[in-house]
Amino acid sequence: MASTDPIRRGRRPGDSGARDAILDAARTRFAGEGFRSATVRAIAGDAGVDPALVMHYFGTKQALFVAAMEFPLDPAQVVPRLLGPGIDGLGERLVRFLLTVIDDLGDANPMLGLVRSAVGHPDAARMMREFLGEAILDRLAQAIHEAIDTDRPRLRADLCASQVVGVLVARQILALPELAAADRETLVAAYGPTIQRYLTGSLDP
Amino acid sequence: MASTDPIRRGRRPGDSGARDAILDAARTRFAGEGFRSATVRAIAGDAGVDPALVMHYFGTKQALFVAAMEFPLDPAQVVPRLLGPGIDGLGERLVRFLLTVIDDLGDANPMLGLVRSAVGHPDAARMMREFLGEAILDRLAQAIHEAIDTDRPRLRADLCASQVVGVLVARQILALPELAAADRETLVAAYGPTIQRYLTGSLDP
DNA sequence: TGCGGAAATCAACGCTTGTTGAACTAGGAT
DNA sequence: ATCCTAGTTCAACAAGCGTTGATTTCCGCA
């Protein structure tokens, strides 16, 4: 058998993929605990790597966060695609899309990382507000304005966002039991009309 | 003039009210930063008091959190009062009540402290899930079941909670601009029907 | 074959954190 | 007057944090 199994320093042979392992671990930790609670040491541990290597690749924890939370979908493509078939039925499409993405991303969901961090850190909240606004909500407001003649289309977009964020927090973070257990189409039927009304329905008293 | 102004040890004369000052500071800090980011030292500083005094009164940071987040309203009284006039119009009443409470509590809002902490800390999430469930959502589900004959009344309650949490996060934490700027009755008109539909409307596809 | 630079670890730093134990002071009861 | 108790501060601890600098190992290229 091999004698002692010393941890060697220095470069390992082959393409180690350590960078990707770090990014993966960071996504999962940030998504599960938020920026503050997730530690560089824990991320390095998950990736099977020394903490200093994390700094070697990314410089600071902040920069690692930015790199790890880079959204895997480009809003500039997704938003138009969802809007493609027209604003009718957009509520349903949007909810179904959201739930599908949540399922696909699993534990390493940047949306959860961003929400968790924004909620505990005013700077992150400002970043998320600006990102959400410019990348998604302003576009959505523009589409609403073109589809129906209403004032304050951005308020309608914000209302949609409030329900989407609510789903994320109540279902994925608080894990309210029946909400977490409900299957996708049940939730599409429940939330779809809500979003659709925020988009195009009457909001008068 | 007085010579040096040494900070004296020992008891101050009179009823100092330090305990209440600590609780107040803790509420504000926990509401603004969550459990993890709020520090005992900062809370003590806000209260004009030594950190050790905080431990003297409350033992641990955890216990201070529990004491500070004690809800100023008793759900066992509030829920029946809101349900009093019947389930018709409950959506509007609930939203108006929520927004009023948010305004009244201001910076020291335990709801914000609980959400901020739950989102960054699985244990706090479990606590909040159980509290929400037993104190509010199960009661609400019971009322729904008595008012209309539906299966899964608790899912309806969870749906309501998801929109309420969404309002809290999107308006008070992310501060989406038009949502934060909207006045109370505008939001009552927007959210009231949503909640009412989750309570008593059709959720079928 | 030699060599520069990238990959990786190790050990330590300075800082902040929650928490502790000792010391001191004042008020109230006896 | 005297003691007990509660309020309050001070100084320090141990642990955990992000980060740094030195050092070692290997790959790729001339």
XYZ file of C-alpha atoms in Angstrom, chain B:
205
model
C -15.600 74.051 34.811
C -15.673 70.415 35.699
C -12.337 68.686 35.638
C -11.897 65.524 33.600
C -15.170 63.779 32.959
C -14.352 60.187 33.809
C -16.861 57.497 32.927
C -17.695 56.087 36.296
C -18.453 52.523 37.028
C -21.147 51.371 39.317
C -24.794 52.026 39.505
C -26.272 55.288 38.260
C -28.805 57.019 40.427
C -32.475 56.744 39.602
C -34.358 54.489 37.246
C -31.971 54.287 34.350
C -34.179 52.517 31.840
C -31.122 50.893 30.342
C -32.924 47.630 29.735
C -35.558 49.286 27.605
C -32.930 51.282 25.759
C -31.149 48.037 24.914
C -34.355 46.410 23.690
C -35.143 49.423 21.535
C -31.698 49.526 20.009
C -31.804 45.773 19.432
C -35.148 45.975 17.631
C -33.849 48.649 15.300
C -30.537 46.927 14.608
C -32.073 43.489 14.073
C -34.751 44.990 11.838
C -32.169 46.853 9.792
C -29.415 44.271 9.503
C -30.709 40.890 10.611
C -29.417 38.641 13.354
C -26.016 37.896 11.951
C -24.942 41.375 10.910
C -26.266 43.211 13.937
C -23.589 43.115 16.630
C -23.975 43.189 20.380
C -21.411 45.954 20.481
C -23.344 48.150 18.056
C -26.578 47.596 19.962
C -24.858 48.475 23.230
C -23.377 51.551 21.602
C -26.771 52.742 20.371
C -28.159 52.257 23.854
C -25.235 54.133 25.392
C -24.192 51.170 27.434
C -21.387 48.650 27.841
C -21.715 45.401 25.845
C -21.368 43.409 29.038
C -24.550 44.955 30.334
C -26.415 43.444 27.418
C -25.199 40.012 28.432
C -26.041 40.782 32.043
C -29.679 41.373 31.154
C -30.218 38.835 28.397
C -27.501 36.202 28.747
C -26.818 35.610 25.061
C -27.287 37.401 21.768
C -29.801 34.728 20.808
C -31.913 35.445 23.887
C -31.724 39.165 23.212
C -33.020 38.488 19.726
C -35.947 36.493 21.029
C -36.795 39.200 23.561
C -36.491 42.020 21.031
C -38.488 40.289 18.302
C -41.420 39.542 20.586
C -44.302 40.704 18.494
C -46.027 43.833 19.806
C -49.376 42.473 18.598
C -50.904 39.239 19.769
C -51.982 37.161 16.750
C -54.547 35.410 18.930
C -56.356 38.750 19.151
C -55.537 40.309 15.798
C -56.534 37.390 13.592
C -60.046 37.024 15.040
C -60.514 40.790 14.911
C -59.666 40.888 11.215
C -61.902 37.894 10.605
C -64.738 39.433 12.602
C -66.653 41.136 9.801
C -66.537 37.937 7.806
C -64.297 36.671 5.048
C -65.749 39.061 2.479
C -63.449 42.033 2.141
C -60.811 40.347 4.291
C -58.235 40.836 1.545
C -58.574 44.602 1.680
C -58.668 44.714 5.463
C -55.592 42.556 5.743
C -53.523 44.614 3.327
C -54.590 47.892 4.927
C -53.766 46.514 8.353
C -50.335 45.329 7.208
C -49.426 48.677 5.685
C -50.645 50.550 8.744
C -48.566 48.388 11.050
C -45.508 48.867 8.848
C -45.923 52.633 9.051
C -46.507 52.617 12.797
C -43.552 50.443 13.690
C -41.081 52.323 11.545
C -37.444 51.384 12.001
C -38.013 48.989 14.883
C -40.224 46.533 13.043
C -39.936 42.965 14.335
C -41.389 41.657 11.075
C -38.378 43.020 9.229
C -36.026 41.620 11.839
C -37.590 38.203 11.545
C -37.566 38.166 7.766
C -34.016 39.491 7.547
C -32.810 36.893 10.022
C -34.814 33.993 8.617
C -33.395 34.643 5.182
C -29.809 34.368 6.382
C -30.142 31.691 8.992
C -31.888 28.303 8.602
C -32.676 28.066 12.324
C -34.424 31.423 12.266
C -36.277 30.314 9.142
C -37.602 27.288 10.985
C -38.647 29.427 13.941
C -40.472 31.832 11.686
C -42.142 29.047 9.712
C -43.449 27.483 12.898
C -44.560 30.780 14.396
C -46.272 31.885 11.201
C -47.902 28.514 10.797
C -49.280 28.033 14.264
C -50.084 31.630 15.146
C -51.535 32.815 11.873
C -51.727 30.530 8.857
C -53.423 27.565 10.515
C -56.016 29.875 12.033
C -56.548 31.505 8.685
C -56.861 28.131 6.992
C -59.457 27.144 9.555
C -61.491 30.272 8.788
C -61.228 29.631 5.069
C -62.410 26.085 5.528
C -65.434 27.276 7.468
C -66.300 29.995 4.992
C -66.047 28.076 1.734
C -65.931 24.391 1.097
C -62.528 23.815 -0.391
C -59.735 21.345 -0.036
C -56.278 22.594 0.849
C -57.287 25.730 2.726
C -53.772 25.879 4.107
C -52.386 26.246 0.591
C -54.609 29.304 0.240
C -53.181 30.688 3.471
C -49.642 30.013 2.245
C -50.402 31.858 -0.990
C -51.517 34.886 1.016
C -48.346 34.709 3.078
C -46.217 34.621 -0.060
C -47.712 37.892 -1.266
C -47.429 39.521 2.149
C -43.781 38.523 2.459
C -43.250 39.764 -1.078
C -44.597 43.187 -0.161
C -42.358 43.322 2.870
C -39.228 42.395 0.960
C -39.842 44.299 -2.267
C -41.118 47.485 -0.625
C -39.280 47.705 2.689
C -36.018 45.930 1.959
C -35.328 46.109 -1.770
C -37.236 49.402 -1.895
C -38.364 49.078 -5.504
C -38.940 52.722 -6.337
C -42.571 52.989 -7.437
C -43.654 50.399 -4.917
C -41.974 52.264 -2.074
C -43.469 55.551 -3.272
C -47.031 54.302 -3.763
C -49.516 55.463 -1.178
C -51.462 53.124 1.018
C -54.800 53.067 -0.769
C -53.154 52.467 -4.115
C -51.557 49.348 -2.688
C -54.763 48.282 -0.978
C -56.479 48.461 -4.359
C -53.663 46.510 -6.003
C -53.070 43.780 -3.426
C -56.511 43.487 -1.812
C -58.112 41.556 -4.686
C -55.072 39.297 -4.957
C -55.343 38.258 -1.323
C -59.112 37.941 -1.593
C -58.749 35.603 -4.555
C -56.209 33.469 -2.714
C -58.670 33.307 0.188
C -61.938 32.598 -1.556
C -61.556 32.767 -5.325
C -61.100 30.069 -7.920
C -57.592 28.693 -8.207
C -58.325 26.252 -11.026
C -56.539 26.508 -14.351
